Amino acid sequence: TGRTKKMSGDRVIVLHMRGSHAEYYRRYPRAHRYFKPDCRKSGLFSGLSQCSKDEITNAYDNTILYTDYFLSLLIKKLTQQEKSYNTALIYISDHGESLGEYGLYLHGMPFSIAPDYQKKVPLIMWFSPEFVQEKNLELACLKEKANKGSFSHDNFFHSILGILDVQTTEYNPKLDLFHDCRKRVS
C-alpha cells in the first residue's frame, strides 16, 4: 500500500561500522579527506608500507573524523524520533590502533603486551531526555563515573542488559555502568 506501519514496542538496532580498520582510506568518502596527504594504498600491510607515517596518521585521523560525523547524523536522526520514541545511542570501539609507535602498526598484539592505545577505546553515550526519565538515569552520576572510573568491554554486555531491563541470570550488576546511576523508584 505504500504506507508504513507505526512500530510498537521496544526496539534495539545494532549498527556495525567498519570504522578505523587497516586500509583507512576505504573507511571515509573522498569528501571527508580533511587531513592530507592521506595514505591511499591498497593491501593490508603492503599498502601501509608504501606510505609515510604522516600519511598513515592522516588517513587514520580522517576515519576518526568521519566516525564523529556519522555519529552526529545518527544522533540527529534519533532526535527527530523523540516525539514517538525514547531514544538512545551507545557507541564503543572494538580496539585501538598503533600508528607506528615503536614500529608497531594496526592491532592484534596479545592483550598482555599490547600498548594501552590498542586497549583503551572510546565509549560514547547519548540519551534523549525521555529515555533518561524512563530509565531513571542520573546523568551527573554517569559523568562522575566516567571521570573517575576505568572500564572495559566486560562492562558493555552487562550495561546493555541493565539499561534495557533484561532479566537473566547472566546479568552482573557490578559490571553494569548504569546500575548505581539509576534512581530507585519505590
Coordinates of N, CA, C and O in Angstrom, one line a residue:
T1 N 0.8 -1.2 0.0 CA 0.0 0.0 0.0 C 0.9 1.3 0.0 O 0.3 2.3 -0.2
G2 N 2.1 1.1 0.3 CA 3.0 2.3 0.3 C 3.0 3.0 1.6 O 3.8 3.9 1.9
R3 N 2.1 2.6 2.5 CA 2.1 3.2 3.9 C 3.0 2.4 4.8 O 3.2 1.2 4.7
T4 N 3.6 3.1 5.7 CA 4.5 2.5 6.7 C 3.6 2.3 8.0 O 2.9 3.2 8.3
K5 N 3.8 1.2 8.6 CA 3.1 0.9 9.8 C 3.9 1.4 11.0 O 5.1 1.2 11.0
K6 N 3.2 2.1 11.9 CA 3.9 2.6 13.1 C 4.4 1.4 13.9 O 3.6 0.5 14.2
M7 N 5.6 1.4 14.3 CA 6.1 0.3 15.2 C 5.6 0.5 16.6 O 5.5 1.6 17.1
S8 N 5.4 -0.6 17.3 CA 5.0 -0.5 18.7 C 6.0 -1.4 19.4 O 6.6 -2.3 18.8
G9 N 6.2 -1.2 20.7 CA 7.1 -2.0 21.5 C 8.5 -1.5 21.4 O 8.8 -0.5 20.8
D10 N 9.4 -2.2 22.2 CA 10.8 -1.8 22.3 C 11.5 -2.2 21.0 O 11.2 -3.3 20.4
R11 N 12.6 -1.5 20.7 CA 13.4 -1.8 19.5 C 14.9 -1.5 19.9 O 15.2 -0.6 20.6
V12 N 15.7 -2.4 19.5 CA 17.2 -2.2 19.6 C 17.7 -2.4 18.2 O 17.5 -3.4 17.5
I13 N 18.5 -1.4 17.7 CA 19.1 -1.5 16.4 C 20.6 -1.5 16.6 O 21.1 -0.6 17.3
V14 N 21.3 -2.5 16.1 CA 22.7 -2.6 16.2 C 23.3 -2.3 14.9 O 23.0 -2.9 13.8
L15 N 24.2 -1.3 14.8 CA 25.0 -1.0 13.6 C 26.4 -1.4 13.9 O 27.0 -1.1 14.9
H16 N 27.0 -2.1 12.9 CA 28.4 -2.4 13.0 C 29.1 -1.6 11.9 O 28.9 -1.7 10.7
M17 N 29.9 -0.6 12.4 CA 30.7 0.2 11.5 C 32.0 -0.4 11.2 O 32.6 -1.1 12.0
R18 N 32.5 -0.2 10.0 CA 33.8 -0.7 9.6 C 34.9 0.1 10.4 O 36.0 -0.4 10.6
G19 N 34.6 1.3 10.7 CA 35.4 2.2 11.5 C 36.8 2.3 11.0 O 37.1 2.5 9.8
S20 N 37.8 2.3 11.9 CA 39.2 2.6 11.6 C 40.0 1.4 11.5 O 41.0 1.2 12.2
H21 N 39.7 0.6 10.5 CA 40.4 -0.7 10.3 C 41.3 -0.6 9.1 O 40.8 -0.4 8.0
A22 N 42.5 -0.9 9.2 CA 43.5 -1.2 8.1 C 43.5 -0.2 7.0 O 44.1 0.9 7.2
E23 N 43.0 -0.6 5.9 CA 43.0 0.3 4.7 C 42.1 1.5 5.0 O 41.0 1.6 4.5
Y24 N 42.7 2.4 5.8 CA 41.9 3.5 6.4 C 41.1 4.3 5.3 O 40.0 4.7 5.5
Y25 N 41.8 4.6 4.2 CA 41.2 5.4 3.2 C 39.8 4.9 2.6 O 39.0 5.6 2.1
R26 N 39.6 3.6 2.8 CA 38.4 3.0 2.4 C 37.2 3.2 3.4 O 36.1 2.8 3.2
R27 N 37.5 3.8 4.5 CA 36.6 3.9 5.6 C 35.9 5.3 5.7 O 35.2 5.6 6.6
Y28 N 36.3 6.2 4.7 CA 35.6 7.5 4.7 C 35.6 7.9 3.2 O 36.4 7.6 2.4
P29 N 34.5 8.7 2.9 CA 34.4 9.1 1.5 C 35.4 10.3 1.2 O 35.9 10.9 2.1
R30 N 35.7 10.4 -0.1 CA 36.6 11.4 -0.5 C 36.3 12.8 0.0 O 37.2 13.6 0.3
A31 N 35.0 13.1 0.1 CA 34.6 14.4 0.6 C 35.0 14.7 2.0 O 35.0 15.8 2.5
H32 N 35.4 13.6 2.7 CA 35.8 13.7 4.1 C 37.3 13.6 4.3 O 37.8 13.2 5.4
R33 N 38.0 13.9 3.3 CA 39.5 13.8 3.3 C 40.0 15.2 3.9 O 40.4 16.0 3.2
Y34 N 39.9 15.3 5.2 CA 40.3 16.6 5.8 C 41.8 16.7 6.0 O 42.4 17.7 5.7
F35 N 42.4 15.6 6.5 CA 43.8 15.6 6.7 C 44.5 15.0 5.5 O 44.2 13.9 5.0
K36 N 45.4 15.8 4.9 CA 46.1 15.4 3.7 C 47.6 15.7 3.8 O 48.0 16.6 4.6
P37 N 48.4 15.0 3.1 CA 48.1 13.8 2.2 C 47.8 12.6 3.1 O 48.4 12.4 4.2
D38 N 46.9 11.8 2.6 CA 46.5 10.6 3.3 C 46.9 9.3 2.5 O 47.0 9.4 1.3
C39 N 47.2 8.3 3.2 CA 47.6 7.0 2.6 C 46.5 6.4 1.9 O 45.4 6.1 2.5
R40 N 46.6 6.2 0.6 CA 45.5 5.7 -0.3 C 46.0 4.5 -1.0 O 45.5 4.2 -2.1
K41 N 46.8 3.7 -0.4 CA 47.4 2.5 -1.0 C 46.6 1.3 -0.5 O 46.2 1.2 0.6
S42 N 46.4 0.3 -1.4 CA 45.7 -0.9 -1.1 C 46.6 -2.0 -0.6 O 47.8 -2.0 -0.8
G43 N 46.0 -2.9 0.1 CA 46.8 -4.0 0.7 C 47.0 -3.8 2.2 O 47.6 -2.7 2.6
L44 N 46.6 -4.7 3.0 CA 46.6 -4.5 4.4 C 48.0 -4.1 4.9 O 48.1 -3.0 5.5
F45 N 49.0 -4.8 4.6 CA 50.4 -4.4 5.1 C 51.2 -3.8 4.0 O 51.9 -2.9 4.2
S46 N 51.0 -4.3 2.7 CA 51.7 -3.7 1.6 C 51.4 -2.3 1.4 O 52.2 -1.4 1.1
G47 N 50.1 -1.9 1.6 CA 49.6 -0.5 1.4 C 50.3 0.4 2.4 O 50.8 1.4 2.1
L48 N 50.3 0.0 3.6 CA 50.9 0.8 4.7 C 52.4 1.0 4.5 O 52.9 2.0 4.8
S49 N 53.0 -0.1 4.0 CA 54.5 0.0 3.8 C 54.9 1.0 2.7 O 56.0 1.4 2.6
Q50 N 53.9 1.3 1.8 CA 54.2 2.3 0.8 C 53.9 3.7 1.1 O 54.0 4.6 0.3
C51 N 53.5 4.0 2.4 CA 53.1 5.3 2.8 C 54.0 5.8 4.0 O 54.5 5.0 4.7
S52 N 54.1 7.1 4.1 CA 54.8 7.7 5.2 C 54.0 7.6 6.5 O 52.8 7.4 6.4
K53 N 54.6 7.7 7.6 CA 53.9 7.7 8.9 C 52.9 8.8 8.9 O 51.8 8.6 9.4
D54 N 53.2 10.0 8.4 CA 52.3 11.1 8.4 C 51.1 10.8 7.5 O 49.9 11.1 7.9
E55 N 51.3 10.1 6.4 CA 50.1 9.8 5.5 C 49.2 8.8 6.2 O 48.0 8.8 6.1
I56 N 49.8 7.8 6.9 CA 49.0 6.8 7.6 C 48.2 7.5 8.7 O 47.0 7.2 8.9
T57 N 48.9 8.3 9.5 CA 48.2 9.0 10.6 C 47.1 9.9 10.0 O 46.0 10.0 10.6
N58 N 47.3 10.6 8.9 CA 46.3 11.5 8.3 C 45.1 10.6 7.9 O 43.9 11.0 8.2
A59 N 45.3 9.5 7.3 CA 44.2 8.6 6.9 C 43.5 8.1 8.1 O 42.2 8.1 8.1
Y60 N 44.2 7.7 9.1 CA 43.5 7.2 10.3 C 42.7 8.4 11.0 O 41.5 8.1 11.4
D61 N 43.3 9.5 11.1 CA 42.6 10.7 11.6 C 41.3 11.0 10.8 O 40.3 11.4 11.4
N62 N 41.3 10.8 9.5 CA 40.1 11.0 8.7 C 39.0 10.0 9.1 O 37.9 10.3 9.1
T63 N 39.4 8.8 9.4 CA 38.4 7.8 9.8 C 37.8 8.2 11.1 O 36.6 8.0 11.3
I64 N 38.5 8.8 12.0 CA 38.0 9.2 13.3 C 37.1 10.4 13.1 O 35.9 10.4 13.6
L65 N 37.5 11.3 12.3 CA 36.6 12.5 11.9 C 35.3 12.0 11.3 O 34.2 12.5 11.6
Y66 N 35.4 11.1 10.4 CA 34.2 10.6 9.7 C 33.3 9.8 10.7 O 32.1 10.0 10.6
T67 N 33.9 9.1 11.6 CA 33.1 8.4 12.6 C 32.3 9.4 13.4 O 31.1 9.2 13.7
D68 N 33.0 10.5 13.8 CA 32.3 11.5 14.6 C 31.2 12.1 13.8 O 30.1 12.3 14.3
Y69 N 31.4 12.4 12.5 CA 30.4 12.9 11.6 C 29.2 11.9 11.6 O 28.0 12.3 11.7
F70 N 29.5 10.7 11.4 CA 28.4 9.7 11.2 C 27.6 9.6 12.5 O 26.4 9.5 12.5
L71 N 28.3 9.6 13.6 CA 27.6 9.5 14.9 C 26.7 10.8 15.1 O 25.6 10.7 15.6
S72 N 27.2 11.9 14.7 CA 26.3 13.1 14.8 C 25.1 13.0 13.9 O 24.0 13.5 14.3
L73 N 25.2 12.3 12.7 CA 24.0 12.1 11.9 C 23.0 11.2 12.6 O 21.8 11.4 12.6
L74 N 23.5 10.1 13.3 CA 22.7 9.2 14.0 C 21.9 9.9 15.1 O 20.7 9.7 15.3
I75 N 22.7 10.8 15.9 CA 22.0 11.5 17.0 C 21.0 12.4 16.4 O 19.9 12.5 17.0
K76 N 21.3 13.1 15.3 CA 20.3 14.0 14.7 C 19.0 13.2 14.3 O 17.9 13.6 14.6
K77 N 19.2 12.0 13.7 CA 18.1 11.2 13.3 C 17.3 10.7 14.6 O 16.1 10.7 14.6
L78 N 18.0 10.3 15.6 CA 17.3 9.9 16.9 C 16.6 11.1 17.5 O 15.5 10.9 18.0
T79 N 17.1 12.2 17.4 CA 16.5 13.4 18.0 C 15.2 13.7 17.3 O 14.2 14.1 17.9
Q80 N 15.2 13.4 16.0 CA 13.9 13.6 15.2 C 12.8 12.6 15.5 O 11.7 12.8 15.2
Q81 N 13.2 11.5 16.2 CA 12.3 10.5 16.5 C 11.8 10.6 18.0 O 11.0 9.8 18.4
E82 N 12.2 11.6 18.7 CA 11.9 11.7 20.1 C 10.4 11.9 20.4 O 10.0 11.5 21.5
K83 N 9.7 12.4 19.5 CA 8.2 12.5 19.7 C 7.5 11.2 19.8 O 6.5 11.0 20.4
S84 N 8.1 10.2 19.1 CA 7.5 8.9 19.0 C 8.2 7.8 19.9 O 7.5 6.9 20.3
Y85 N 9.5 8.1 20.2 CA 10.2 7.0 20.9 C 11.2 7.6 21.9 O 11.6 8.8 21.7
N86 N 11.5 6.9 22.9 CA 12.5 7.3 23.8 C 13.8 6.7 23.3 O 14.0 5.5 23.3
T87 N 14.7 7.5 22.8 CA 15.9 7.1 22.0 C 17.2 7.2 22.8 O 17.3 8.0 23.7
A88 N 18.1 6.4 22.4 CA 19.4 6.4 23.0 C 20.4 5.9 22.0 O 20.1 5.1 21.1
L89 N 21.7 6.2 22.1 CA 22.8 5.7 21.3 C 23.9 5.4 22.2 O 24.3 6.2 23.1
I90 N 24.5 4.2 22.1 CA 25.7 3.8 22.8 C 26.7 3.3 21.7 O 26.4 2.4 20.9
Y91 N 27.9 3.9 21.7 CA 28.9 3.6 20.7 C 30.1 3.2 21.5 O 30.6 3.8 22.4
I92 N 30.7 2.1 21.0 CA 32.0 1.6 21.6 C 32.9 1.1 20.5 O 32.4 0.4 19.6
S93 N 34.1 1.4 20.5 CA 35.1 0.8 19.6 C 35.5 -0.5 20.0 O 35.5 -0.8 21.2
D94 N 35.9 -1.4 19.1 CA 36.3 -2.7 19.5 C 37.8 -2.8 19.9 O 38.2 -3.6 20.7
H95 N 38.6 -1.9 19.4 CA 40.0 -1.8 19.8 C 40.6 -0.5 19.3 O 40.0 0.2 18.4
G96 N 41.8 -0.2 19.8 CA 42.5 0.9 19.3 C 43.5 0.5 18.2 O 43.6 -0.7 17.9
E97 N 44.4 1.4 17.8 CA 45.3 1.1 16.7 C 46.7 1.6 17.1 O 46.8 2.6 17.8
S98 N 47.7 1.0 16.6 CA 49.1 1.5 16.7 C 49.4 2.2 15.3 O 49.1 1.6 14.3
L99 N 49.9 3.3 15.4 CA 50.2 4.1 14.1 C 51.7 4.4 14.0 O 52.1 5.4 13.6
G100 N 52.5 3.4 14.3 CA 53.9 3.5 14.1 C 54.7 3.7 15.3 O 56.0 3.7 15.3
E101 N 54.1 3.8 16.5 CA 54.8 3.9 17.7 C 55.6 2.7 18.0 O 55.1 1.6 17.8
Y102 N 56.8 2.8 18.2 CA 57.8 1.7 18.4 C 57.8 0.7 17.3 O 58.0 -0.5 17.5
G103 N 57.5 1.2 16.1 CA 57.5 0.4 14.9 C 56.2 -0.5 14.8 O 56.2 -1.4 13.9
L104 N 55.2 -0.3 15.6 CA 54.0 -1.1 15.5 C 52.9 -0.4 14.7 O 52.7 0.8 14.8
Y105 N 52.2 -1.2 13.9 CA 51.1 -0.7 13.2 C 49.9 -1.7 13.4 O 50.1 -2.9 13.7
L106 N 48.7 -1.1 13.2 CA 47.5 -1.8 13.4 C 47.2 -2.3 14.8 O 47.4 -1.5 15.7
H107 N 46.8 -3.5 15.0 CA 46.4 -4.0 16.3 C 46.5 -5.5 16.3 O 47.0 -6.1 15.3
G108 N 46.2 -6.1 17.4 CA 46.2 -7.6 17.4 C 47.3 -8.2 18.2 O 47.5 -9.4 18.1
M109 N 48.0 -7.4 18.9 CA 49.1 -8.0 19.8 C 48.4 -8.7 20.9 O 47.2 -8.4 21.3
P110 N 49.0 -9.7 21.5 CA 48.5 -10.3 22.7 C 48.1 -9.3 23.8 O 48.9 -8.3 24.0
F111 N 47.0 -9.4 24.4 CA 46.5 -8.3 25.3 C 47.5 -8.0 26.4 O 47.7 -6.8 26.7
S112 N 48.2 -9.0 26.9 CA 49.1 -8.8 28.0 C 50.3 -7.8 27.6 O 50.8 -7.2 28.5
I113 N 50.6 -7.8 26.3 CA 51.7 -6.9 25.9 C 51.3 -5.8 25.0 O 52.1 -5.0 24.6
A114 N 50.0 -5.7 24.6 CA 49.6 -4.7 23.7 C 49.7 -3.3 24.4 O 49.4 -3.2 25.6
P115 N 50.1 -2.3 23.7 CA 50.1 -1.0 24.3 C 48.7 -0.5 24.7 O 47.7 -0.9 24.1
D116 N 48.7 0.5 25.6 CA 47.4 1.0 26.1 C 46.5 1.5 24.9 O 45.3 1.4 25.0
Y117 N 47.1 2.2 24.0 CA 46.3 2.8 22.9 C 45.7 1.8 22.0 O 44.8 2.1 21.2
Q118 N 46.0 0.5 22.1 CA 45.3 -0.6 21.4 C 44.2 -1.1 22.3 O 43.2 -1.7 21.8
K119 N 44.2 -0.9 23.6 CA 43.3 -1.4 24.5 C 42.3 -0.4 25.1 O 41.2 -0.8 25.4
K120 N 42.6 0.9 25.1 CA 41.7 1.9 25.7 C 41.0 2.5 24.5 O 41.6 3.1 23.6
V121 N 39.7 2.4 24.5 CA 38.8 2.9 23.4 C 37.7 3.8 23.9 O 37.3 3.7 25.1
P122 N 37.1 4.5 23.0 CA 36.0 5.4 23.3 C 34.7 4.7 23.6 O 34.5 3.7 22.9
L123 N 34.0 5.2 24.5 CA 32.6 4.8 24.7 C 31.8 6.1 24.8 O 32.1 6.9 25.6
I124 N 30.9 6.2 23.9 CA 30.1 7.4 23.8 C 28.6 7.0 24.0 O 28.1 6.1 23.4
M125 N 28.0 7.8 24.8 CA 26.6 7.6 25.1 C 25.8 8.9 24.9 O 26.3 10.0 25.3
W126 N 24.6 8.8 24.3 CA 23.7 9.9 24.1 C 22.3 9.4 24.4 O 21.9 8.3 24.0
F127 N 21.5 10.2 25.2 CA 20.2 9.7 25.6 C 19.2 10.9 25.4 O 19.6 12.0 25.7
S128 N 18.0 10.6 24.8 CA 17.0 11.6 24.8 C 16.5 11.9 26.2 O 16.7 11.0 27.1
P129 N 16.0 13.1 26.5 CA 15.5 13.4 27.8 C 14.5 12.4 28.3 O 14.4 12.0 29.5
E130 N 13.6 11.9 27.4 CA 12.6 11.0 27.7 C 13.2 9.6 28.1 O 12.7 8.9 29.0
F131 N 14.3 9.2 27.4 CA 14.9 8.0 27.8 C 15.5 8.1 29.2 O 15.4 7.2 30.0
V132 N 16.2 9.2 29.5 CA 16.8 9.5 30.8 C 15.7 9.4 31.9 O 15.9 8.7 32.9
Q133 N 14.5 10.0 31.6 CA 13.4 9.9 32.6 C 12.9 8.5 32.7 O 12.7 8.0 33.8
E134 N 12.6 7.8 31.6 CA 12.1 6.5 31.7 C 13.0 5.5 32.4 O 12.5 4.7 33.2
K135 N 14.3 5.6 32.2 CA 15.2 4.7 32.8 C 15.7 5.2 34.2 O 16.6 4.6 34.8
N136 N 15.2 6.4 34.6 CA 15.6 7.0 35.9 C 17.1 7.2 36.0 O 17.7 6.9 37.1
L137 N 17.7 7.6 35.0 CA 19.2 7.9 34.9 C 19.5 9.2 35.6 O 18.9 10.2 35.4
E138 N 20.6 9.1 36.4 CA 21.2 10.3 36.9 C 22.4 10.7 36.1 O 23.5 10.0 36.3
L139 N 22.3 11.6 35.2 CA 23.4 11.9 34.3 C 24.7 12.4 35.0 O 25.8 12.1 34.7
A140 N 24.5 13.2 36.1 CA 25.6 13.7 36.9 C 26.4 12.5 37.5 O 27.6 12.5 37.5
C141 N 25.7 11.4 37.9 CA 26.4 10.2 38.4 C 27.2 9.6 37.3 O 28.3 9.1 37.5
L142 N 26.6 9.5 36.1 CA 27.3 8.8 34.9 C 28.6 9.6 34.6 O 29.6 9.1 34.3
K143 N 28.4 11.0 34.6 CA 29.6 11.8 34.3 C 30.7 11.6 35.3 O 31.9 11.6 35.0
E144 N 30.3 11.6 36.6 CA 31.3 11.3 37.6 C 32.0 10.0 37.5 O 33.2 9.9 37.6
K145 N 31.2 9.0 37.2 CA 31.8 7.6 36.9 C 32.8 7.7 35.8 O 33.8 7.1 35.8
A146 N 32.4 8.4 34.7 CA 33.2 8.4 33.5 C 34.5 9.1 33.8 O 35.6 8.8 33.4
N147 N 34.5 10.2 34.7 CA 35.7 10.9 35.0 C 36.6 10.1 36.0 O 37.8 10.3 36.0
K148 N 36.0 9.3 36.8 CA 36.8 8.6 37.9 C 37.2 7.2 37.5 O 38.2 6.7 37.9
G149 N 36.3 6.5 36.8 CA 36.4 5.1 36.6 C 37.3 4.7 35.4 O 37.7 5.5 34.6
S150 N 37.6 3.4 35.4 CA 38.2 2.7 34.3 C 37.4 1.5 34.0 O 37.2 0.7 34.9
F151 N 36.9 1.4 32.8 CA 36.0 0.4 32.4 C 36.6 -0.4 31.2 O 37.5 0.0 30.6
S152 N 35.9 -1.5 31.0 CA 36.4 -2.4 29.8 C 35.2 -2.9 29.1 O 34.0 -2.6 29.4
H153 N 35.5 -3.6 28.0 CA 34.4 -4.2 27.2 C 33.6 -5.2 28.1 O 32.4 -5.4 27.8
D154 N 34.1 -5.6 29.2 CA 33.4 -6.5 30.1 C 32.1 -5.8 30.6 O 31.1 -6.4 30.9
N155 N 32.2 -4.5 30.7 CA 31.1 -3.7 31.3 C 30.0 -3.6 30.2 O 28.8 -3.4 30.6
F156 N 30.3 -3.6 29.0 CA 29.3 -3.4 27.9 C 28.1 -4.3 27.9 O 27.0 -3.8 28.0
F157 N 28.4 -5.6 27.9 CA 27.3 -6.6 27.9 C 26.3 -6.4 29.1 O 25.1 -6.3 28.9
H158 N 26.9 -6.2 30.3 CA 26.0 -6.1 31.5 C 25.3 -4.8 31.5 O 24.2 -4.7 32.0
S159 N 26.0 -3.7 31.0 CA 25.3 -2.4 31.0 C 24.2 -2.4 30.0 O 23.1 -1.8 30.3
I160 N 24.3 -3.0 28.9 CA 23.2 -3.1 27.9 C 22.0 -3.9 28.5 O 20.9 -3.5 28.5
L161 N 22.3 -5.0 29.1 CA 21.3 -5.8 29.8 C 20.6 -5.0 30.8 O 19.3 -5.0 30.9
G162 N 21.4 -4.3 31.6 CA 20.8 -3.5 32.7 C 19.9 -2.3 32.2 O 18.8 -2.2 32.7
I163 N 20.4 -1.6 31.3 CA 19.7 -0.4 30.8 C 18.4 -0.8 30.1 O 17.4 0.0 30.1
L164 N 18.4 -2.0 29.5 CA 17.2 -2.5 28.8 C 16.3 -3.3 29.7 O 15.3 -3.8 29.3
D165 N 16.7 -3.4 31.0 CA 15.9 -4.1 32.0 C 15.7 -5.6 31.6 O 14.6 -6.1 31.8
V166 N 16.7 -6.2 31.0 CA 16.6 -7.6 30.6 C 16.9 -8.4 31.9 O 17.9 -8.2 32.6
Q167 N 16.0 -9.3 32.1 CA 16.1 -10.2 33.3 C 16.8 -11.5 32.9 O 16.2 -12.2 32.0
T168 N 17.9 -11.8 33.4 CA 18.7 -13.0 33.1 C 19.7 -13.3 34.2 O 20.2 -12.4 34.8
T169 N 20.0 -14.6 34.4 CA 21.0 -14.9 35.4 C 22.4 -14.6 34.9 O 23.3 -14.5 35.7
E170 N 22.6 -14.2 33.6 CA 23.9 -13.8 33.1 C 24.3 -12.4 33.5 O 25.4 -12.1 33.5
Y171 N 23.3 -11.6 33.9 CA 23.5 -10.2 34.3 C 24.2 -10.1 35.6 O 23.9 -10.7 36.6
N172 N 25.3 -9.2 35.6 CA 26.0 -8.9 36.8 C 26.0 -7.4 37.1 O 26.6 -6.7 36.4
P173 N 25.2 -7.0 38.0 CA 25.0 -5.6 38.3 C 26.3 -4.9 38.6 O 26.5 -3.7 38.4
K174 N 27.3 -5.6 39.1 CA 28.6 -4.9 39.4 C 29.3 -4.5 38.2 O 30.2 -3.6 38.2
L175 N 29.0 -5.1 37.0 CA 29.6 -4.7 35.8 C 28.8 -3.8 34.9 O 29.2 -3.3 33.9
D176 N 27.6 -3.4 35.5 CA 26.7 -2.5 34.8 C 27.0 -1.1 35.1 O 26.9 -0.6 36.2
L177 N 27.4 -0.3 34.1 CA 27.8 1.1 34.3 C 26.6 1.9 34.8 O 26.8 2.9 35.5
F178 N 25.4 1.5 34.5 CA 24.3 2.3 34.8 C 23.7 2.0 36.2 O 22.9 2.8 36.8
H179 N 24.0 0.8 36.7 CA 23.3 0.3 37.9 C 23.3 1.3 39.0 O 22.2 1.5 39.6
D180 N 24.4 1.9 39.4 CA 24.5 2.8 40.5 C 24.0 4.2 40.2 O 23.9 5.0 41.1
C181 N 23.7 4.4 38.9 CA 23.3 5.8 38.5 C 21.8 5.8 38.1 O 21.4 6.7 37.3
R182 N 21.1 4.9 38.6 CA 19.6 4.9 38.3 C 18.9 5.1 39.7 O 19.2 4.4 40.7
K183 N 18.1 6.2 39.7 CA 17.3 6.5 40.9 C 16.4 5.3 41.1 O 15.7 4.7 40.2
R184 N 16.3 4.9 42.3 CA 15.5 3.8 42.7 C 14.1 4.3 43.0 O 13.9 5.2 43.8
V185 N 13.1 3.8 42.2 CA 11.7 4.2 42.4 C 11.0 3.3 43.3 O 11.1 2.1 43.1
S186 N 10.3 3.8 44.3 CA 9.7 2.9 45.2 C 8.2 2.8 44.9 O 7.6 3.4 44.1

